[in-house]
PDB file of C-alpha atoms in Angstrom:
ATOM      1  CA  MET A   1      77.358  97.614  93.850  1.00 47.00           C
ATOM      2  CA  SER A   2      77.811  95.746  97.155  1.00 60.00           C
ATOM      3  CA  ASP A   3      74.139  94.935  97.868  1.00 76.00           C
ATOM      4  CA  PRO A   4      73.676  91.306  96.783  1.00 83.00           C
ATOM      5  CA  VAL A   5      69.890  91.589  96.647  1.00 91.00           C
ATOM      6  CA  VAL A   6      70.002  94.488  94.162  1.00 94.00           C
ATOM      7  CA  VAL A   7      72.652  92.795  92.030  1.00 96.00           C
ATOM      8  CA  LEU A   8      70.843  89.462  91.959  1.00 97.00           C
ATOM      9  CA  ASP A   9      67.466  91.058  91.224  1.00 97.00           C
ATOM     10  CA  ASP A  10      69.085  92.830  88.278  1.00 97.00           C
ATOM     11  CA  LEU A  11      70.789  89.602  87.172  1.00 98.00           C
ATOM     12  CA  ARG A  12      67.395  87.900  87.123  1.00 98.00           C
ATOM     13  CA  GLY A  13      65.948  90.775  85.118  1.00 98.00           C
ATOM     14  CA  GLU A  14      68.777  90.634  82.591  1.00 98.00           C
ATOM     15  CA  SER A  15      68.435  86.864  82.237  1.00 98.00           C
ATOM     16  CA  GLU A  16      64.698  87.161  81.644  1.00 98.00           C
ATOM     17  CA  GLU A  17      65.285  89.747  78.926  1.00 98.00           C
ATOM     18  CA  VAL A  18      67.670  87.420  77.093  1.00 98.00           C
ATOM     19  CA  ASP A  19      65.245  84.536  77.636  1.00 98.00           C
ATOM     20  CA  ARG A  20      62.553  86.552  75.841  1.00 98.00           C
ATOM     21  CA  LEU A  21      64.847  86.914  72.837  1.00 98.00           C
ATOM     22  CA  VAL A  22      65.143  83.154  72.332  1.00 98.00           C
ATOM     23  CA  ARG A  23      62.092  81.452  73.831  1.00 97.00           C
ATOM     24  CA  GLU A  24      60.022  81.600  70.630  1.00 97.00           C
ATOM     25  CA  LEU A  25      62.844  80.993  68.148  1.00 98.00           C
ATOM     26  CA  SER A  26      62.603  78.370  65.449  1.00 97.00           C
ATOM     27  CA  ASP A  27      65.417  75.887  64.919  1.00 96.00           C
ATOM     28  CA  ASP A  28      66.718  78.194  62.194  1.00 97.00           C
ATOM     29  CA  GLY A  29      66.756  81.051  64.694  1.00 97.00           C
ATOM     30  CA  TRP A  30      68.801  79.018  67.160  1.00 98.00           C
ATOM     31  CA  ALA A  31      71.236  78.242  64.351  1.00 98.00           C
ATOM     32  CA  ALA A  32      71.617  81.908  63.315  1.00 98.00           C
ATOM     33  CA  PRO A  33      75.247  83.070  63.332  1.00 98.00           C
ATOM     34  CA  THR A  34      76.197  85.765  65.854  1.00 97.00           C
ATOM     35  CA  PRO A  35      79.032  88.311  65.710  1.00 95.00           C
ATOM     36  CA  ALA A  36      81.256  85.885  67.653  1.00 93.00           C
ATOM     37  CA  VAL A  37      82.989  83.899  64.902  1.00 92.00           C
ATOM     38  CA  GLY A  38      81.752  80.310  64.795  1.00 94.00           C
ATOM     39  CA  TRP A  39      79.063  80.861  67.418  1.00 96.00           C
ATOM     40  CA  THR A  40      75.346  80.598  66.775  1.00 98.00           C
ATOM     41  CA  VAL A  41      72.559  81.768  69.061  1.00 98.00           C
ATOM     42  CA  ALA A  42      72.630  78.272  70.571  1.00 98.00           C
ATOM     43  CA  HIS A  43      76.348  78.651  71.360  1.00 97.00           C
ATOM     44  CA  GLN A  44      75.633  81.902  73.196  1.00 98.00           C
ATOM     45  CA  ILE A  45      72.968  80.340  75.431  1.00 98.00           C
ATOM     46  CA  ALA A  46      75.123  77.246  75.904  1.00 97.00           C
ATOM     47  CA  HIS A  47      77.969  79.435  77.103  1.00 96.00           C
ATOM     48  CA  LEU A  48      75.717  81.185  79.616  1.00 97.00           C
ATOM     49  CA  ALA A  49      74.489  77.822  80.891  1.00 97.00           C
ATOM     50  CA  TRP A  50      78.046  76.512  81.113  1.00 94.00           C
ATOM     51  CA  THR A  51      79.376  79.515  83.022  1.00 94.00           C
ATOM     52  CA  ASP A  52      76.362  79.547  85.365  1.00 96.00           C
ATOM     53  CA  ARG A  53      77.130  75.919  86.140  1.00 95.00           C
ATOM     54  CA  ALA A  54      80.779  76.782  86.787  1.00 94.00           C
ATOM     55  CA  ALA A  55      79.758  79.638  89.082  1.00 95.00           C
ATOM     56  CA  LEU A  56      77.375  77.363  90.982  1.00 97.00           C
ATOM     57  CA  LEU A  57      80.192  74.864  91.436  1.00 96.00           C
ATOM     58  CA  ALA A  58      82.494  77.619  92.710  1.00 96.00           C
ATOM     59  CA  VAL A  59      79.902  78.664  95.294  1.00 96.00           C
ATOM     60  CA  THR A  60      78.814  75.206  96.443  1.00 96.00           C
ATOM     61  CA  ASP A  61      81.887  73.020  95.837  1.00 96.00           C
ATOM     62  CA  PRO A  62      85.124  75.053  95.686  1.00 94.00           C
ATOM     63  CA  GLU A  63      87.270  71.922  95.474  1.00 93.00           C
ATOM     64  CA  GLY A  64      85.251  70.601  92.566  1.00 93.00           C
ATOM     65  CA  PHE A  65      85.545  73.967  90.862  1.00 92.00           C
ATOM     66  CA  GLY A  66      89.313  73.865  91.400  1.00 91.00           C
ATOM     67  CA  ALA A  67      89.521  70.612  89.459  1.00 89.00           C
ATOM     68  CA  GLU A  68      87.513  72.100  86.603  1.00 86.00           C
ATOM     69  CA  ALA A  69      89.636  75.253  86.634  1.00 84.00           C
ATOM     70  CA  GLU A  70      92.764  73.121  86.241  1.00 86.00           C
ATOM     71  CA  ASN A  71      91.245  71.554  83.134  1.00 80.00           C
ATOM     72  CA  ALA A  72      90.495  75.022  81.799  1.00 77.00           C
ATOM     73  CA  LEU A  73      94.037  76.226  82.465  1.00 76.00           C
ATOM     74  CA  ALA A  74      95.356  73.212  80.591  1.00 78.00           C
ATOM     75  CA  ALA A  75      93.500  74.414  77.472  1.00 74.00           C
ATOM     76  CA  PRO A  76      93.137  78.197  77.921  1.00 69.00           C
ATOM     77  CA  GLU A  77      92.476  78.913  74.256  1.00 69.00           C
ATOM     78  CA  THR A  78      89.797  76.264  73.689  1.00 76.00           C
ATOM     79  CA  PHE A  79      87.923  75.466  76.909  1.00 81.00           C
ATOM     80  CA  VAL A  80      85.326  78.213  76.404  1.00 83.00           C
ATOM     81  CA  ASP A  81      84.580  77.129  72.834  1.00 85.00           C
ATOM     82  CA  ASP A  82      84.489  73.462  73.870  1.00 86.00           C
ATOM     83  CA  GLY A  83      81.896  74.166  76.549  1.00 87.00           C
ATOM     84  CA  ALA A  84      79.735  76.173  74.153  1.00 92.00           C
ATOM     85  CA  GLU A  85      80.004  73.530  71.439  1.00 94.00           C
ATOM     86  CA  ALA A  86      78.806  70.754  73.738  1.00 93.00           C
ATOM     87  CA  GLY A  87      75.758  72.716  74.854  1.00 95.00           C
ATOM     88  CA  ALA A  88      74.900  73.947  71.365  1.00 97.00           C
ATOM     89  CA  ALA A  89      74.596  70.333  70.191  1.00 96.00           C
ATOM     90  CA  LEU A  90      71.564  69.826  72.455  1.00 97.00           C
ATOM     91  CA  PRO A  91      67.990  70.286  71.192  1.00 97.00           C
ATOM     92  CA  PRO A  92      67.049  73.963  71.730  1.00 98.00           C
ATOM     93  CA  ALA A  93      64.283  73.199  74.227  1.00 97.00           C
ATOM     94  CA  GLU A  94      66.621  71.089  76.343  1.00 98.00           C
ATOM     95  CA  LEU A  95      69.368  73.713  76.206  1.00 98.00           C
ATOM     96  CA  LEU A  96      66.986  76.494  77.210  1.00 98.00           C
ATOM     97  CA  GLY A  97      65.617  74.354  80.035  1.00 98.00           C
ATOM     98  CA  ARG A  98      69.117  73.672  81.350  1.00 97.00           C
ATOM     99  CA  TRP A  99      69.970  77.361  81.333  1.00 98.00           C
ATOM    100  CA  ARG A 100      66.778  78.259  83.171  1.00 98.00           C
ATOM    101  CA  VAL A 101      67.307  75.650  85.890  1.00 98.00           C
ATOM    102  CA  GLY A 102      71.006  76.419  86.263  1.00 98.00           C
ATOM    103  CA  ARG A 103      70.641  80.165  86.531  1.00 98.00           C
ATOM    104  CA  GLU A 104      67.904  79.797  89.183  1.00 98.00           C
ATOM    105  CA  ARG A 105      70.051  77.406  91.215  1.00 98.00           C
ATOM    106  CA  LEU A 106      72.873  79.932  91.072  1.00 98.00           C
ATOM    107  CA  GLN A 107      70.482  82.669  92.197  1.00 97.00           C
ATOM    108  CA  MET A 108      69.531  80.648  95.269  1.00 97.00           C
ATOM    109  CA  ALA A 109      73.136  79.744  96.080  1.00 97.00           C
ATOM    110  CA  LEU A 110      74.287  83.367  95.896  1.00 97.00           C
ATOM    111  CA  ARG A 111      71.309  84.668  97.877  1.00 96.00           C
ATOM    112  CA  THR A 112      72.016  82.243 100.714  1.00 96.00           C
ATOM    113  CA  ALA A 113      75.813  82.547 100.704  1.00 95.00           C
ATOM    114  CA  PRO A 114      77.341  83.594 104.048  1.00 93.00           C
ATOM    115  CA  PRO A 115      78.088  87.343 104.225  1.00 89.00           C
ATOM    116  CA  GLY A 116      81.716  88.013 103.380  1.00 91.00           C
ATOM    117  CA  ALA A 117      82.285  84.616 101.763  1.00 95.00           C
ATOM    118  CA  ARG A 118      84.594  84.561  98.758  1.00 96.00           C
ATOM    119  CA  PHE A 119      84.569  82.003  95.992  1.00 96.00           C
ATOM    120  CA  PRO A 120      87.255  80.870  93.537  1.00 94.00           C
ATOM    121  CA  TRP A 121      87.035  81.915  89.899  1.00 89.00           C
ATOM    122  CA  TYR A 122      89.146  81.968  86.740  1.00 84.00           C
ATOM    123  CA  GLY A 123      90.370  85.402  87.816  1.00 77.00           C
ATOM    124  CA  PRO A 124      90.552  86.726  91.392  1.00 83.00           C
ATOM    125  CA  PRO A 125      88.209  85.192  94.039  1.00 91.00           C
ATOM    126  CA  MET A 126      84.763  86.774  94.184  1.00 92.00           C
ATOM    127  CA  SER A 127      82.180  87.659  96.817  1.00 94.00           C
ATOM    128  CA  ALA A 128      78.511  86.853  96.191  1.00 95.00           C
ATOM    129  CA  PRO A 129      77.776  90.406  94.921  1.00 94.00           C
ATOM    130  CA  SER A 130      80.828  90.413  92.641  1.00 93.00           C
ATOM    131  CA  MET A 131      79.935  86.954  91.289  1.00 95.00           C
ATOM    132  CA  GLY A 132      76.414  88.184  90.589  1.00 96.00           C
ATOM    133  CA  THR A 133      77.802  91.270  88.870  1.00 95.00           C
ATOM    134  CA  ALA A 134      80.093  89.148  86.715  1.00 94.00           C
ATOM    135  CA  ARG A 135      77.210  86.904  85.697  1.00 97.00           C
ATOM    136  CA  LEU A 136      75.079  89.936  84.837  1.00 98.00           C
ATOM    137  CA  MET A 137      77.895  91.364  82.724  1.00 97.00           C
ATOM    138  CA  GLU A 138      78.245  88.133  80.760  1.00 96.00           C
ATOM    139  CA  THR A 139      74.501  87.690  80.388  1.00 98.00           C
ATOM    140  CA  TRP A 140      74.167  91.212  79.032  1.00 98.00           C
ATOM    141  CA  ALA A 141      77.147  90.838  76.668  1.00 97.00           C
ATOM    142  CA  HIS A 142      76.071  87.506  75.206  1.00 98.00           C
ATOM    143  CA  GLY A 143      72.522  88.787  75.040  1.00 98.00           C
ATOM    144  CA  GLN A 144      73.876  91.610  72.884  1.00 98.00           C
ATOM    145  CA  ASP A 145      75.401  89.066  70.515  1.00 97.00           C
ATOM    146  CA  ILE A 146      72.032  87.331  70.263  1.00 98.00           C
ATOM    147  CA  ALA A 147      70.194  90.601  69.691  1.00 98.00           C
ATOM    148  CA  ASP A 148      72.659  91.553  66.955  1.00 97.00           C
ATOM    149  CA  ALA A 149      72.183  88.171  65.277  1.00 97.00           C
ATOM    150  CA  LEU A 150      68.407  88.574  65.331  1.00 97.00           C
ATOM    151  CA  GLY A 151      68.409  92.217  64.286  1.00 97.00           C
ATOM    152  CA  VAL A 152      66.868  93.322  67.580  1.00 97.00           C
ATOM    153  CA  VAL A 153      67.706  96.702  69.129  1.00 96.00           C
ATOM    154  CA  ARG A 154      67.563  96.433  72.905  1.00 96.00           C
ATOM    155  CA  GLU A 155      66.644  99.413  75.046  1.00 96.00           C
ATOM    156  CA  PRO A 156      69.535 100.109  77.466  1.00 97.00           C
ATOM    157  CA  THR A 157      68.574 100.058  81.140  1.00 97.00           C
ATOM    158  CA  ALA A 158      70.025 101.131  84.474  1.00 97.00           C
ATOM    159  CA  ARG A 159      71.355  97.578  84.824  1.00 97.00           C
ATOM    160  CA  LEU A 160      74.272  98.771  82.707  1.00 98.00           C
ATOM    161  CA  ARG A 161      75.738 100.348  85.839  1.00 97.00           C
ATOM    162  CA  HIS A 162      76.833  96.874  86.951  1.00 96.00           C
ATOM    163  CA  VAL A 163      78.591  96.258  83.642  1.00 97.00           C
ATOM    164  CA  ALA A 164      80.292  99.651  83.811  1.00 98.00           C
ATOM    165  CA  TRP A 165      81.369  99.028  87.388  1.00 96.00           C
ATOM    166  CA  ILE A 166      83.001  95.678  86.698  1.00 95.00           C
ATOM    167  CA  GLY A 167      84.681  97.116  83.612  1.00 96.00           C
ATOM    168  CA  ILE A 168      86.241  99.842  85.738  1.00 97.00           C
ATOM    169  CA  ARG A 169      87.199  97.437  88.520  1.00 94.00           C
ATOM    170  CA  ALA A 170      88.880  95.193  85.950  1.00 94.00           C
ATOM    171  CA  ARG A 171      91.122  98.002  84.660  1.00 97.00           C
ATOM    172  CA  ASP A 172      94.330  96.603  86.129  1.00 96.00           C
ATOM    173  CA  TYR A 173      93.447  93.047  85.088  1.00 93.00           C
ATOM    174  CA  ALA A 174      93.307  94.162  81.449  1.00 95.00           C
ATOM    175  CA  TYR A 175      96.919  95.257  81.726  1.00 96.00           C
ATOM    176  CA  LEU A 176      98.173  92.295  83.745  1.00 94.00           C
ATOM    177  CA  VAL A 177      96.641  89.669  81.447  1.00 92.00           C
ATOM    178  CA  ARG A 178      98.699  91.258  78.661  1.00 94.00           C
ATOM    179  CA  GLY A 179     101.904  91.336  80.726  1.00 96.00           C
ATOM    180  CA  ILE A 180     101.795  95.131  81.160  1.00 97.00           C
ATOM    181  CA  ASP A 181     102.230  97.009  84.436  1.00 98.00           C
ATOM    182  CA  PRO A 182      99.028  98.952  85.194  1.00 97.00           C
ATOM    183  CA  PRO A 183      99.217 102.710  85.709  1.00 97.00           C
ATOM    184  CA  ALA A 184      99.734 103.645  89.349  1.00 96.00           C
ATOM    185  CA  GLU A 185      97.253 106.515  89.411  1.00 97.00           C
ATOM    186  CA  PRO A 186      93.455 106.095  89.420  1.00 96.00           C
ATOM    187  CA  PHE A 187      91.356 107.236  86.471  1.00 98.00           C
ATOM    188  CA  ARG A 188      88.193 109.332  86.433  1.00 98.00           C
ATOM    189  CA  VAL A 189      85.332 107.815  84.426  1.00 98.00           C
ATOM    190  CA  GLU A 190      82.238 109.914  83.699  1.00 98.00           C
ATOM    191  CA  LEU A 191      79.457 108.132  81.819  1.00 98.00           C
ATOM    192  CA  THR A 192      76.066 109.299  80.601  1.00 98.00           C
ATOM    193  CA  ALA A 193      73.450 106.802  81.785  1.00 98.00           C
ATOM    194  CA  PRO A 194      70.489 105.735  79.618  1.00 97.00           C
ATOM    195  CA  ASP A 195      68.228 108.171  81.504  1.00 97.00           C
ATOM    196  CA  GLY A 196      70.653 111.078  81.027  1.00 98.00           C
ATOM    197  CA  GLN A 197      72.120 111.043  84.525  1.00 97.00           C
ATOM    198  CA  GLU A 198      75.881 110.922  85.067  1.00 98.00           C
ATOM    199  CA  TRP A 199      77.628 107.904  86.551  1.00 98.00           C
ATOM    200  CA  ALA A 200      80.997 109.039  87.897  1.00 98.00           C
ATOM    201  CA  TYR A 201      83.827 106.895  89.221  1.00 97.00           C
ATOM    202  CA  GLY A 202      87.259 107.803  90.550  1.00 97.00           C
ATOM    203  CA  PRO A 203      88.713 111.030  91.954  1.00 98.00           C
ATOM    204  CA  GLU A 204      87.377 114.256  90.482  1.00 97.00           C
ATOM    205  CA  ASP A 205      90.882 115.688  90.086  1.00 97.00           C
ATOM    206  CA  ALA A 206      92.347 112.674  88.226  1.00 98.00           C
ATOM    207  CA  ALA A 207      94.501 113.666  85.262  1.00 97.00           C
ATOM    208  CA  GLN A 208      93.475 110.578  83.270  1.00 98.00           C
ATOM    209  CA  ARG A 209      89.790 110.713  82.287  1.00 98.00           C
ATOM    210  CA  ILE A 210      87.240 108.770  80.246  1.00 98.00           C
ATOM    211  CA  THR A 211      83.937 110.327  79.177  1.00 98.00           C
ATOM    212  CA  GLY A 212      81.031 109.251  77.003  1.00 98.00           C
ATOM    213  CA  PRO A 213      77.837 107.184  76.849  1.00 98.00           C
ATOM    214  CA  ALA A 214      77.515 104.362  79.384  1.00 98.00           C
ATOM    215  CA  LEU A 215      76.203 102.029  76.680  1.00 98.00           C
ATOM    216  CA  ASP A 216      79.286 102.595  74.541  1.00 98.00           C
ATOM    217  CA  PHE A 217      81.585 102.027  77.516  1.00 98.00           C
ATOM    218  CA  CYS A 218      79.834  98.776  78.382  1.00 98.00           C
ATOM    219  CA  LEU A 219      79.984  97.570  74.785  1.00 98.00           C
ATOM    220  CA  LEU A 220      83.691  98.388  74.707  1.00 98.00           C
ATOM    221  CA  VAL A 221      84.727  96.698  77.961  1.00 98.00           C
ATOM    222  CA  THR A 222      82.819  93.569  76.954  1.00 97.00           C
ATOM    223  CA  GLN A 223      84.534  93.841  73.535  1.00 96.00           C
ATOM    224  CA  ARG A 224      81.266  94.053  71.612  1.00 97.00           C
ATOM    225  CA  VAL A 225      82.290  97.172  69.699  1.00 97.00           C
ATOM    226  CA  HIS A 226      85.462  98.763  68.335  1.00 97.00           C
ATOM    227  CA  LEU A 227      86.606 101.970  70.003  1.00 97.00           C
ATOM    228  CA  ASP A 228      86.280 103.843  66.704  1.00 97.00           C
ATOM    229  CA  ASP A 229      82.544 103.121  66.695  1.00 97.00           C
ATOM    230  CA  THR A 230      81.894 104.639  70.119  1.00 98.00           C
ATOM    231  CA  GLY A 231      81.388 108.151  71.433  1.00 98.00           C
ATOM    232  CA  LEU A 232      83.995 107.660  74.153  1.00 98.00           C
ATOM    233  CA  GLY A 233      86.721 110.211  74.723  1.00 98.00           C
ATOM    234  CA  ALA A 234      89.972 110.056  76.686  1.00 98.00           C
ATOM    235  CA  GLN A 235      92.084 112.705  78.334  1.00 98.00           C
ATOM    236  CA  GLY A 236      95.626 111.524  78.952  1.00 98.00           C
ATOM    237  CA  ALA A 237      97.801 108.915  77.238  1.00 98.00           C
ATOM    238  CA  ASP A 238      97.185 106.228  79.853  1.00 98.00           C
ATOM    239  CA  ALA A 239      93.418 106.605  79.638  1.00 98.00           C
ATOM    240  CA  ALA A 240      93.553 106.491  75.853  1.00 98.00           C
ATOM    241  CA  HIS A 241      95.658 103.320  75.960  1.00 98.00           C
ATOM    242  CA  TRP A 242      93.311 101.633  78.419  1.00 98.00           C
ATOM    243  CA  LEU A 243      90.398 102.076  76.025  1.00 98.00           C
ATOM    244  CA  THR A 244      92.289  99.991  73.458  1.00 97.00           C
ATOM    245  CA  ILE A 245      92.739  97.002  75.810  1.00 97.00           C
ATOM    246  CA  ALA A 246      89.832  97.223  78.283  1.00 97.00           C
ATOM    247  CA  GLN A 247      88.066  93.986  79.176  1.00 95.00           C
ATOM    248  CA  ALA A 248      85.518  93.293  81.884  1.00 94.00           C
ATOM    249  CA  PHE A 249      85.835  89.503  81.754  1.00 89.00           C
ATOM    250  CA  ALA A 250      88.319  87.031  83.246  1.00 82.00           C
ATOM    251  CA  GLY A 251      90.514  84.919  81.016  1.00 78.00           C
ATOM    252  CA  PRO A 252      92.888  85.562  78.129  1.00 79.00           C
ATOM    253  CA  ALA A 253      92.943  88.935  76.421  1.00 83.00           C
ATOM    254  CA  GLY A 254      90.210  89.108  73.823  1.00 76.00           C
ATOM    255  CA  THR A 255      90.706  90.191  70.244  1.00 78.00           C
ATOM    256  CA  GLY A 256      87.784  92.631  70.284  1.00 83.00           C
ATOM    257  CA  ARG A 257      85.679  93.561  67.286  1.00 88.00           C
ATOM    258  CA  ALA A 258      86.716  95.110  63.998  1.00 88.00           C
ATOM    259  CA  PRO A 259      85.458  98.615  63.149  1.00 91.00           C
ATOM    260  CA  ARG A 260      82.126  98.722  61.346  1.00 89.00           C
ATOM    261  CA  GLY A 261      82.629  98.584  57.611  1.00 77.00           C
ATOM    262  CA  ALA A 262      86.134  97.146  57.913  1.00 69.00           C
TER     263      ALA A 262
END
């Protein structure tokens, strides 16, 4: 996942797919509630626009981003909702236009970033490829919320490999953000890709193992599904525990989703 061109091309593709979900929506469609409590479709797009802006600031003005990050740390439980609320109050056409311009500016900034450069973020600093991967993960996850709100079933693509990768890389963060020491040993993760191929990560002889559909794993690490509603399996107590706390995103531990029918 280290090739910035591949990552950014896939980020653009993911953004365009989400754009297609909303571009023809009526005002009622923009106001449709999504699975995220209190968030409409407009809130979801507003959040993407807000985080793209923050990422652009991190890449082009690290000091300015630092000031914004301090404001976020001063209100860790509300700053995400506040940003979404402000954007969602805009007319839909203006909000969509802002997201389109902002995401393209971020594309250009990441494509022209010096090789090896690292940028501040709400979690650990990121390289251009890792920033692009993080933006793709969020775009896909919030796009899923929009699709669920609109009753649209999206066809999973190979772009999920970026979401799976960042979810695996964020394993230790999921523990640390909860004040838990991460397991010392690496895990083996074997996922079935949308085209039936296997995506494998970690040592083949690892005692702790995760197996199952890549789509389910990506939904879980972005906290868009409850573990009980996936086809994921775990071998080993540590692997099983990780599946209950996994998160691919920076920031406070999320609450996840309730089981279907609960």
